[in-house]
Tab-separated table of C-alpha atoms in Angstrom:
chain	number	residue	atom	x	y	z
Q	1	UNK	CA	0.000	0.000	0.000
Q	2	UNK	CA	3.001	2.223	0.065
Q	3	UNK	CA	2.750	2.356	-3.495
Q	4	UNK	CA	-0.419	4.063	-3.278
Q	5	UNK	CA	0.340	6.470	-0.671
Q	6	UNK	CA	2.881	7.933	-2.896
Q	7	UNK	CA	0.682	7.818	-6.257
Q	8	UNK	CA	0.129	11.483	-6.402
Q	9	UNK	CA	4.153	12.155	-5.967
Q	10	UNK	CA	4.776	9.737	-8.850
Q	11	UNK	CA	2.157	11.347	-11.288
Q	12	UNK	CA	3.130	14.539	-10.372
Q	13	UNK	CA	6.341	15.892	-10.705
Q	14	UNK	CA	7.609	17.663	-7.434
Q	15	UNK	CA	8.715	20.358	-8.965
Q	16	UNK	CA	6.393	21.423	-11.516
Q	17	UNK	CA	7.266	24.027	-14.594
Q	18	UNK	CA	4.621	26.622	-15.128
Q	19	UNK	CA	3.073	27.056	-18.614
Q	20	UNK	CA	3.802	30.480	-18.773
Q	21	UNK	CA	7.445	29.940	-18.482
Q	22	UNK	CA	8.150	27.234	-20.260
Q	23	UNK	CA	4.871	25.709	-22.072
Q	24	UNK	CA	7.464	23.382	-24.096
Q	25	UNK	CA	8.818	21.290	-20.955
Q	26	UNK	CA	5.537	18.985	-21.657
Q	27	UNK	CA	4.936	19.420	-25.238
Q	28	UNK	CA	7.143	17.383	-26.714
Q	29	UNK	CA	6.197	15.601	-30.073
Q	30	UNK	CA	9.441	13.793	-30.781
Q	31	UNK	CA	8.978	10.497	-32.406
Q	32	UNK	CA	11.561	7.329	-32.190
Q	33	UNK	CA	12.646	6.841	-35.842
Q	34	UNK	CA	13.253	3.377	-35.535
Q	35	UNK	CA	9.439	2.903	-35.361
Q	36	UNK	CA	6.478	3.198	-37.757
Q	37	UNK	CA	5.312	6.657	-38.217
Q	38	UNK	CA	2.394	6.676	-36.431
Q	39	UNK	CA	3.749	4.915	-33.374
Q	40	UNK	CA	5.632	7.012	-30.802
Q	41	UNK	CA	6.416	4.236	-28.367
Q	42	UNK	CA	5.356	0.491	-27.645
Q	43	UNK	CA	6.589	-1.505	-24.559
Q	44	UNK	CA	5.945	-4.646	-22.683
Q	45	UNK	CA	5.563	-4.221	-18.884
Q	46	UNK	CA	5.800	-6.804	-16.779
Q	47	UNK	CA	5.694	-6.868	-12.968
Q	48	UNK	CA	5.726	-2.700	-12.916
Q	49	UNK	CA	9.315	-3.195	-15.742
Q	50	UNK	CA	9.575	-2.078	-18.917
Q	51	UNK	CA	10.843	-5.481	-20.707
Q	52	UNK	CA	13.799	-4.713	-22.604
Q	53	UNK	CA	14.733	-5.792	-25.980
Q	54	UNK	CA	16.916	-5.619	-28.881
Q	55	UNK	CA	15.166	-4.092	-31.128
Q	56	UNK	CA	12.027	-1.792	-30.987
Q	57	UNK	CA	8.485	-3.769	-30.522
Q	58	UNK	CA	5.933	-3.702	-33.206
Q	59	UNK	CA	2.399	-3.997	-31.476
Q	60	UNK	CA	2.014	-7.892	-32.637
Q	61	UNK	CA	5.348	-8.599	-31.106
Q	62	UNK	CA	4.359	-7.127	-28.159
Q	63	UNK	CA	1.128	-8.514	-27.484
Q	64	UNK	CA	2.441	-11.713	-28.138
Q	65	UNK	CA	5.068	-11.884	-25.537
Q	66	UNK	CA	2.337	-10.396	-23.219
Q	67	UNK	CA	0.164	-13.272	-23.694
Q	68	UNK	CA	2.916	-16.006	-23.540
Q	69	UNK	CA	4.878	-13.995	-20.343
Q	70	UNK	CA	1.911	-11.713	-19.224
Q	71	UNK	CA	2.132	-7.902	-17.954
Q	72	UNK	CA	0.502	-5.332	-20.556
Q	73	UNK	CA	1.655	-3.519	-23.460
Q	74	UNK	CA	1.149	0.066	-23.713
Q	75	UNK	CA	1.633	1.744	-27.601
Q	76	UNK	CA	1.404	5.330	-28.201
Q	77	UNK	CA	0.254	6.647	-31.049
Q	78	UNK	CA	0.311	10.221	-32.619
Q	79	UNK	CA	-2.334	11.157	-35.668
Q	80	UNK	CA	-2.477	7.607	-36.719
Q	81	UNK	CA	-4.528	7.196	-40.020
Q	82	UNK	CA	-7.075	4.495	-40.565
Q	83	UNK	CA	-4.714	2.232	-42.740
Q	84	UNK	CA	-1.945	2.822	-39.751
Q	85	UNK	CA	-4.655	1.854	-36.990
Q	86	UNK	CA	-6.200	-1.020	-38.648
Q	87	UNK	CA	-4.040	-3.879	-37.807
Q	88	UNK	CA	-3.413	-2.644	-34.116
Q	89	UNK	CA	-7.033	-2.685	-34.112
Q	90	UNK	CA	-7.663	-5.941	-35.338
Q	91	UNK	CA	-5.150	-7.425	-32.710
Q	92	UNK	CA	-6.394	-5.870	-30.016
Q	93	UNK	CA	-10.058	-6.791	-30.556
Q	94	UNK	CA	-10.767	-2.523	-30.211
Q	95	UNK	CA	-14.505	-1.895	-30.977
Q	96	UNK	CA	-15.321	-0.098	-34.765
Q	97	UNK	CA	-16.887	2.794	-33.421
Q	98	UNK	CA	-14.189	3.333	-30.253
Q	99	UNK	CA	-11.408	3.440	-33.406
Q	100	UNK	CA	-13.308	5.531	-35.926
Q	101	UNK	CA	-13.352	7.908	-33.421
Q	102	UNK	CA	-9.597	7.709	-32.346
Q	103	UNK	CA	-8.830	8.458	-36.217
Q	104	UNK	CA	-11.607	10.951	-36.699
Q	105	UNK	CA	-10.338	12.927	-33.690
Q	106	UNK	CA	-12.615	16.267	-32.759
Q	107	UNK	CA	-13.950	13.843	-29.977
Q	108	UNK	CA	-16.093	15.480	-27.148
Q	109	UNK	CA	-14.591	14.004	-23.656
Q	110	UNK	CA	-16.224	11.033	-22.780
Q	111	UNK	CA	-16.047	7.368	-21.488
Q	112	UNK	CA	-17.235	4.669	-22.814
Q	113	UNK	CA	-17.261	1.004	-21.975
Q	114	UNK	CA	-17.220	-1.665	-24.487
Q	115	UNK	CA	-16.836	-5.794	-23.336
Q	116	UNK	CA	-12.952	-5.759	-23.194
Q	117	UNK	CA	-12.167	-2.192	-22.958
Q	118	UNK	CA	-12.682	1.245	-21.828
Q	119	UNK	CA	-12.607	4.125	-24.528
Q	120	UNK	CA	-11.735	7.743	-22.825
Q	121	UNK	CA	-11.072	10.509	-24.814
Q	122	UNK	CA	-9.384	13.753	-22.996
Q	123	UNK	CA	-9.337	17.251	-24.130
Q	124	UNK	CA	-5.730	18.710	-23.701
Q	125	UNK	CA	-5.248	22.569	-22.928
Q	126	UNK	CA	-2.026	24.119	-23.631
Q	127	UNK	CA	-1.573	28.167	-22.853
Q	128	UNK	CA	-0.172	30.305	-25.748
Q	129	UNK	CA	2.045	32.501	-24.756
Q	130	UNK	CA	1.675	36.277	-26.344
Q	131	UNK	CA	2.820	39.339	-25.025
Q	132	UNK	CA	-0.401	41.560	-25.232
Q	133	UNK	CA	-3.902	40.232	-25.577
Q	134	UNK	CA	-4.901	41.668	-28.927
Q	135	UNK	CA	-8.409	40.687	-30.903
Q	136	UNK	CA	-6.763	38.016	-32.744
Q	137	UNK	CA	-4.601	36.578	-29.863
Q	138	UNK	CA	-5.121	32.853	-29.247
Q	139	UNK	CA	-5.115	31.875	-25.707
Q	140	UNK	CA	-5.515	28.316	-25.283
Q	141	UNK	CA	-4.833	25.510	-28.162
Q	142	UNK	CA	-6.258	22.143	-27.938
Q	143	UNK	CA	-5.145	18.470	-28.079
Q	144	UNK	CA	-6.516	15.136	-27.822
Q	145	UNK	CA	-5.671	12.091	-26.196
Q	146	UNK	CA	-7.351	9.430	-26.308
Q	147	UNK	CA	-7.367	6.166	-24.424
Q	148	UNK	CA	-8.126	2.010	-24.817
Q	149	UNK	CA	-7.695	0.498	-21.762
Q	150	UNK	CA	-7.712	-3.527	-21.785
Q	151	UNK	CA	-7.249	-6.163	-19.496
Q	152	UNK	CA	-3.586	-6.535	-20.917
Q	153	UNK	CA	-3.129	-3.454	-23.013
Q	154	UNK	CA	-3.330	0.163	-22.812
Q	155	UNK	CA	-3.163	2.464	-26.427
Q	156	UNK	CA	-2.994	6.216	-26.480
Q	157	UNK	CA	-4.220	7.661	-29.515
Q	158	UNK	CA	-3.161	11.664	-29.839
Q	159	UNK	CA	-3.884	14.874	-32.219
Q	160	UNK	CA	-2.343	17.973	-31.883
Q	161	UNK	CA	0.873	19.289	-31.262
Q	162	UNK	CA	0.874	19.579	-27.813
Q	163	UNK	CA	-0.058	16.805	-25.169
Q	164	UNK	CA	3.166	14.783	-24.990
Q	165	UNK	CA	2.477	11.910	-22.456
Q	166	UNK	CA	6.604	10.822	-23.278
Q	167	UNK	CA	7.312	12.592	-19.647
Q	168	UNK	CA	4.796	10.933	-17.838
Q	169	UNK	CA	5.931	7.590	-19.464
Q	170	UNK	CA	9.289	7.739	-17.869
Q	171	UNK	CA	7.897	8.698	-14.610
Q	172	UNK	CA	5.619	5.918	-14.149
Q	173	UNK	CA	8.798	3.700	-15.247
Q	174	UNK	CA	10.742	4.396	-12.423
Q	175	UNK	CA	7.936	3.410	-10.062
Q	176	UNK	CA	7.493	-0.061	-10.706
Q	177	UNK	CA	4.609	-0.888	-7.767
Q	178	UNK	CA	2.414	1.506	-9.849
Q	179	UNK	CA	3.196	0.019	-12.621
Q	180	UNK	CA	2.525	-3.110	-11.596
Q	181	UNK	CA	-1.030	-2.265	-10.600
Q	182	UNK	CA	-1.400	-2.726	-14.929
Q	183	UNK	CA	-3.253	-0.055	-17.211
Q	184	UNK	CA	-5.586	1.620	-14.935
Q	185	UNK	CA	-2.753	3.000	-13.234
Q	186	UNK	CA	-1.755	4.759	-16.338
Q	187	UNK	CA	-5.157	5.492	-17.162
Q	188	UNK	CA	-5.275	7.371	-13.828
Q	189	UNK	CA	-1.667	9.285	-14.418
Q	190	UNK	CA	-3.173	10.627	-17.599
Q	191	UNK	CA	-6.611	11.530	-16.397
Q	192	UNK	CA	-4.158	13.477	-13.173
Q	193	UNK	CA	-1.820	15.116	-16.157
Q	194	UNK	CA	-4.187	16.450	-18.006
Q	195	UNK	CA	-6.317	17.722	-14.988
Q	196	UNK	CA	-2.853	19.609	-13.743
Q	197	UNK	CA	-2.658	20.797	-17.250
Q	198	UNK	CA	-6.140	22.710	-16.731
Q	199	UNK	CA	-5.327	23.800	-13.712
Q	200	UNK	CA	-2.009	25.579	-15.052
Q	201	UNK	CA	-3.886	27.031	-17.609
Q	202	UNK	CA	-6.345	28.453	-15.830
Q	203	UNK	CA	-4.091	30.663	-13.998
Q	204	UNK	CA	-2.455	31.870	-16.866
Q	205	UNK	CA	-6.131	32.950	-18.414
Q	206	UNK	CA	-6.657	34.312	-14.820
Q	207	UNK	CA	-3.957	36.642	-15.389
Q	208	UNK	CA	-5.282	37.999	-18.804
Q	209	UNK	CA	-8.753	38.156	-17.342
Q	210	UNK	CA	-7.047	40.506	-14.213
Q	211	UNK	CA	-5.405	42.484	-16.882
Q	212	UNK	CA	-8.438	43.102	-19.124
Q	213	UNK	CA	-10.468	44.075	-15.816
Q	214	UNK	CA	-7.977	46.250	-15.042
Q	215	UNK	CA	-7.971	48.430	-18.218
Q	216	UNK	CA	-11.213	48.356	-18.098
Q	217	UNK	CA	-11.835	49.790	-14.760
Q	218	UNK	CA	-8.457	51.804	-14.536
Q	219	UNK	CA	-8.190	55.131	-12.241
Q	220	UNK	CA	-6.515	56.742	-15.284
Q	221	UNK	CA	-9.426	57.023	-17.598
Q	222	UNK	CA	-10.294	60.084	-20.016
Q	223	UNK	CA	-13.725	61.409	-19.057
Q	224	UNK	CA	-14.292	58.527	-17.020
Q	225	UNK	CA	-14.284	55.755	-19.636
Q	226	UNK	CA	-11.387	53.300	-20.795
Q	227	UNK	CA	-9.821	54.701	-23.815
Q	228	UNK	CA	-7.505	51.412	-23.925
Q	229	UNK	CA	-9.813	48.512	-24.154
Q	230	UNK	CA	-11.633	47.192	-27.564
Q	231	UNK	CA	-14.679	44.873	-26.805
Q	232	UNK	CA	-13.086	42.999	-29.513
Q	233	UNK	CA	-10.209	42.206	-27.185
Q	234	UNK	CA	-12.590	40.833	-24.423
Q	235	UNK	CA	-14.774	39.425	-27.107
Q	236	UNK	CA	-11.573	37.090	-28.348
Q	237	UNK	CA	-10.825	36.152	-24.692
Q	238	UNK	CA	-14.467	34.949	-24.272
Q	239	UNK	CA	-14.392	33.139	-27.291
Q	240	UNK	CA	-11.202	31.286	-25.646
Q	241	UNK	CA	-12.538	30.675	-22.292
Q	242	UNK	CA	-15.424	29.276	-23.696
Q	243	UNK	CA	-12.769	26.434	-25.945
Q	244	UNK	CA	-11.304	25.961	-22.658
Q	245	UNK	CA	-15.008	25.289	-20.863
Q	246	UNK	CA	-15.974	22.518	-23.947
Q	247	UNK	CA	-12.908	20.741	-22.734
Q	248	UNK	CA	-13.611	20.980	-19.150
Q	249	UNK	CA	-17.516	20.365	-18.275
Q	250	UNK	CA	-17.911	17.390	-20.472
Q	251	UNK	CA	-15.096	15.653	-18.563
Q	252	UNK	CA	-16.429	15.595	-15.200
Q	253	UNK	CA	-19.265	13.084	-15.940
Q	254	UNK	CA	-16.505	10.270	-16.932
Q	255	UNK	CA	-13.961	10.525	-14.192
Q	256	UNK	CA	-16.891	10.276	-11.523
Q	257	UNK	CA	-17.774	7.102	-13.272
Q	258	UNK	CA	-14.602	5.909	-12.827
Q	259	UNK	CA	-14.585	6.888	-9.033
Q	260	UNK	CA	-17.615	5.934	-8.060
Q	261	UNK	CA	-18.735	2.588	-10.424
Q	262	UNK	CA	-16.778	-0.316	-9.319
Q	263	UNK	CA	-15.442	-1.576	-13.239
Q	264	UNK	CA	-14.219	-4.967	-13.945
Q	265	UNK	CA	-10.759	-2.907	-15.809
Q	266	UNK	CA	-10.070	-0.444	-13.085
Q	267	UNK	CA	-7.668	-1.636	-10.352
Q	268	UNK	CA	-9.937	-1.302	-6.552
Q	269	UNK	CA	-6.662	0.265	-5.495
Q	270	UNK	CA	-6.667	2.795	-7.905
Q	271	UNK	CA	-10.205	3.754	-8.388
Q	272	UNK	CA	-9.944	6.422	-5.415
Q	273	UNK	CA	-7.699	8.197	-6.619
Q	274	UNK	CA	-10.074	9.248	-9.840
Q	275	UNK	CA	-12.190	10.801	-6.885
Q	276	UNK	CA	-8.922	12.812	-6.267
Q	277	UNK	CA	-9.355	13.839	-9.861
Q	278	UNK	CA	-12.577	14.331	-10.103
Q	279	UNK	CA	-12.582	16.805	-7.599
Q	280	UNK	CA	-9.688	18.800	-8.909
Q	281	UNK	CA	-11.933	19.001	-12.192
Q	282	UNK	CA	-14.719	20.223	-10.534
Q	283	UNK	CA	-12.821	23.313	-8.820
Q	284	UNK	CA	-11.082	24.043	-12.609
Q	285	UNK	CA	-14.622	23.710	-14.421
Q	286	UNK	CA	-15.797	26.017	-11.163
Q	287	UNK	CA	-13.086	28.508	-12.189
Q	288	UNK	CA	-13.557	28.515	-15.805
Q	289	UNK	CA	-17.594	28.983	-15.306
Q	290	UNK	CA	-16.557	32.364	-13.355
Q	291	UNK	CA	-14.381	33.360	-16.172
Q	292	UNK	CA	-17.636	33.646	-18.414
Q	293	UNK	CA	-19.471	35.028	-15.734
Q	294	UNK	CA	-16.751	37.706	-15.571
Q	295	UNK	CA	-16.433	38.135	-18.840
Q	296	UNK	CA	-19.706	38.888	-19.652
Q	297	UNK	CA	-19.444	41.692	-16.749
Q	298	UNK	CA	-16.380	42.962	-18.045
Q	299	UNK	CA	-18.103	43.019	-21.909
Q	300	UNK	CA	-20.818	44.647	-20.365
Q	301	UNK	CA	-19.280	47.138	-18.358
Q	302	UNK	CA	-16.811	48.246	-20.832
Q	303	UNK	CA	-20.473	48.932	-23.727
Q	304	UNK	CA	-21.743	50.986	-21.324
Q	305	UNK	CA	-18.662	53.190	-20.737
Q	306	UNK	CA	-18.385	53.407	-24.668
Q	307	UNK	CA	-22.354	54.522	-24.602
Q	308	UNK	CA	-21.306	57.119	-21.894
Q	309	UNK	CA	-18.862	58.026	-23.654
Q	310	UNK	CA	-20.885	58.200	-26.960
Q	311	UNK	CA	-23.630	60.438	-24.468
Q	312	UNK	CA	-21.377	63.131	-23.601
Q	313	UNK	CA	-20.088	63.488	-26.592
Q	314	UNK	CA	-23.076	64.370	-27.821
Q	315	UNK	CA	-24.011	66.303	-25.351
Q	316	UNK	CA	-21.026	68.503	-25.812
Q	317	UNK	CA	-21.524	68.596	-29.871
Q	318	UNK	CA	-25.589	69.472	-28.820
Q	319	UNK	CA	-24.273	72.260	-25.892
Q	320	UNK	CA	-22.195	74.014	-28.999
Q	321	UNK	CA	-24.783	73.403	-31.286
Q	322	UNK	CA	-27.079	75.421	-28.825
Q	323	UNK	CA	-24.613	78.420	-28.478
Q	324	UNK	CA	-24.064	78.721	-32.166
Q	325	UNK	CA	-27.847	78.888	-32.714
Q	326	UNK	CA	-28.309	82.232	-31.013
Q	327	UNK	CA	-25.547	83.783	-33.488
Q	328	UNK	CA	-27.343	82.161	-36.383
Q	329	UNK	CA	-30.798	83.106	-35.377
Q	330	UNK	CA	-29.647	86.758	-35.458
Q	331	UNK	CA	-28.048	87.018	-38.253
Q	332	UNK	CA	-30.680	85.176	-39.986
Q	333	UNK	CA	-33.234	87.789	-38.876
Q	334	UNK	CA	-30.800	90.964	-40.302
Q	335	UNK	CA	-30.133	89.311	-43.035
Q	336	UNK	CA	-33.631	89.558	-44.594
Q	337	UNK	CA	-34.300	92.265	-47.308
Q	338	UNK	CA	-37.096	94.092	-46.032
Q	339	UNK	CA	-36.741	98.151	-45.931
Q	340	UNK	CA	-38.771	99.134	-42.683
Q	341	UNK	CA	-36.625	96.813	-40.033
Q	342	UNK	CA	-36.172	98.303	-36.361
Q	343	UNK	CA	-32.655	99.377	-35.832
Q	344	UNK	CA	-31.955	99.130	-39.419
Q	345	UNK	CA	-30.570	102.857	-39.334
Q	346	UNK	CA	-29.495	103.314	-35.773
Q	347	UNK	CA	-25.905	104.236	-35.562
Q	348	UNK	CA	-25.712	102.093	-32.721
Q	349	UNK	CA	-27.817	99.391	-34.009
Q	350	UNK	CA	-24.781	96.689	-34.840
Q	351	UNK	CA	-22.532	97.261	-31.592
Q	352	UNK	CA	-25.890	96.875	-29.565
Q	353	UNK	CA	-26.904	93.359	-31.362
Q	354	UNK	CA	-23.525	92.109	-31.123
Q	355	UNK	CA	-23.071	92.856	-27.045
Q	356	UNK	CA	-26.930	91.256	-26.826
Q	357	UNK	CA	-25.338	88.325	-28.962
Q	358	UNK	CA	-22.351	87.973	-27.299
Q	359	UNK	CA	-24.105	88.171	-23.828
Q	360	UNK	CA	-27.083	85.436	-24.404
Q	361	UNK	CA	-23.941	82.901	-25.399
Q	362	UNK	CA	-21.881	83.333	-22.630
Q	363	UNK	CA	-24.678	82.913	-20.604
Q	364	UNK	CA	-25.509	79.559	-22.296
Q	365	UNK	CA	-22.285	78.478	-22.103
Q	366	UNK	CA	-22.037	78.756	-17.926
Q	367	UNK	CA	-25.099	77.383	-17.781
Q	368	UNK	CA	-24.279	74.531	-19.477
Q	369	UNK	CA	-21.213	74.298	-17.887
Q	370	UNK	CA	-22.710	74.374	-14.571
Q	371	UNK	CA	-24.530	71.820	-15.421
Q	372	UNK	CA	-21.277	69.537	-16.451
Q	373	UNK	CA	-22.800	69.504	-19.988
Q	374	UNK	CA	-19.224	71.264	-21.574
């Protein structure tokens, strides 16, 4: 039991990198030449040990020493096409519809259980790095990764450029006991990497939302409105949150199956620990349900200081608009040709309409002032 004690340490790195700093320390999409194109890795465990070989494993070599010497295989596989899949599908006995939607890809998260194997499929988050948010900034990008777990096999199925599970691999290695508890434990250290991976990206996205609410609502604001913020910005940062909330919610369903439905492929040992999971989900699909909620305040907030800013404009082009009317009126009066007009022939009769003018604007003007109007 000391094995499990110390699961979370061994899925977990102690030291983990943030995304922000360096998103490429678990992205890495490196394949081993020596094997077919589509296969990244394949390997024959046995008693929580990688068997070792000569040469590199082809699936049907491996599941053929598994089933003379036992253990489990586990193949990964990135963007494998149907022809590619095929034959690992035939030997494995994988269900048509589990595999045309491994190949397909664009998978919502889900579980599903067939009569020799589970069929997960995870939505993986990685942050993208920019230096300011602009209206065309992308914030999150998405993988896949997709799982068949079977009595004596586990197969990872990715898309994207981003999800590496290459790091995790070697961790699990060097704890054999884990190992040995066969492919649910691995089907657990996934489900706990890519549940980390949401939970590093949503403080990353927490930091553009805090900058985006701070522009909006900053002290140093012309007339009271945020000059510096498009909706367009906030807009694109919605549109992201919400890519980051289809991979999230959907998920939550499957890994309380797994922690709560006792399942003839899942290990009694390790079926706990998906509870552990599941309740890390929950607080990041908490979290990224605020971010729309915030959003939408933010959005909001920032179309009605653009419509008070829009209002006293025009107030200010109307106040003018008033002033200048008193001018206009007069001279549109003296500017008729009649002959009998009062003041026509007064010697005084233009300095006296000019003072009258020039009075009945300044008073228009303080009034309107007064009334914050100009």
């Amino acid at each position: 039991m000391s094995m499990i004690r110390d699961l979370r340490a061994v899925v977990r790195p102690s030291s983990r990198v943030s995304l922000r700093k360096d998103p490429s320390a678990s992205y890495d999409t490196t394949r081993d030449p020596a094997t077919p194109s589509a296969v990244v890795d394949c390997a024959v465990y046995r008693d929580g040990a990688r068997v070792q070989t000569a040469l590199p494993l082809t699936p049907q070599e491996a599941m053929r020493l598994v089933r003379r010497d036992g253990g489990f295989v586990w193949i990964g596989l990135h963007e494998p096409t149907e022809s590619e899949f095929a034959g690992i599908a035939g030997e494995f006995g994988l269900h048509p519809l589990a595999v045309e939607d491994a190949v397909q890809a664009h998978q919502r998260p889900k579980l599903e259980r067939y009569d020799d194997s589970l069929f997960t499929v995870f939505k993986t988050i990685h942050y993208v790095e920019h230096d300011r948010l602009t209206a065309n900034s992308e914030v999150v990008e998405t993988g896949e990764v997709m799982c068949f777990t079977g009595r004596d096999f586990f197969i990872t199925v990715r898309h994207g450029g981003q999800g590496s599970l290459r790091a995790l691999r070697h961790r699990l290695q060097d704890d054999p006991e884990l190992l040995a508890k066969g492919p649910s434990a691995v089907l657990h250290a996934i489900a706990d990497h890519v549940v980390d991976g949401y939970i590093a990206v949503a403080d990353a996205v927490q930091d553009d939302i805090d900058e985006v609410e701070t522009e909006v609502f900053s002290p140093g604001r012309k007339g009271g409105v945020s000059r510096g913020v498009d909706s367009a910005r906030i807009y694109q940062l919605k549109r992201e949150v919400l890519e980051f909330k289809r991979a999230v919610a959907p998920l939550l369903r499957p890994m309380q199956l797994l922690s709560e439905r006792p399942m003839r492929l899942i290990d009694p040992d390790i079926q706990k620990y998906f509870r552990d999971v599941a309740d890390h989900l929950a607080r990041v699909q908490e979290q990224v349900l605020g971010f729309d909620e915030l959003l939408n305040s933010i959005l909001q907030a920032n179309l009605a200081q653009a419509s008070v800013a829009q209002n006293e404009d025009m107030r200010k082009i109307t106040s003018w608009a008033a002033i200048v009317a008193v001018p206009t009126m007069v001279c549109g009066v003296y500017g008729m040709n009649f002959d009998y007009m009062p003041e026509t022939h007064w010697r005084l009769g233009y300095p006296v309409i000019m003072a009258i003018t020039g009075v009945i604007c300044l008073g228009i003007h303080r009034t309107l002032k007064r009334n914050g109007w100009l």
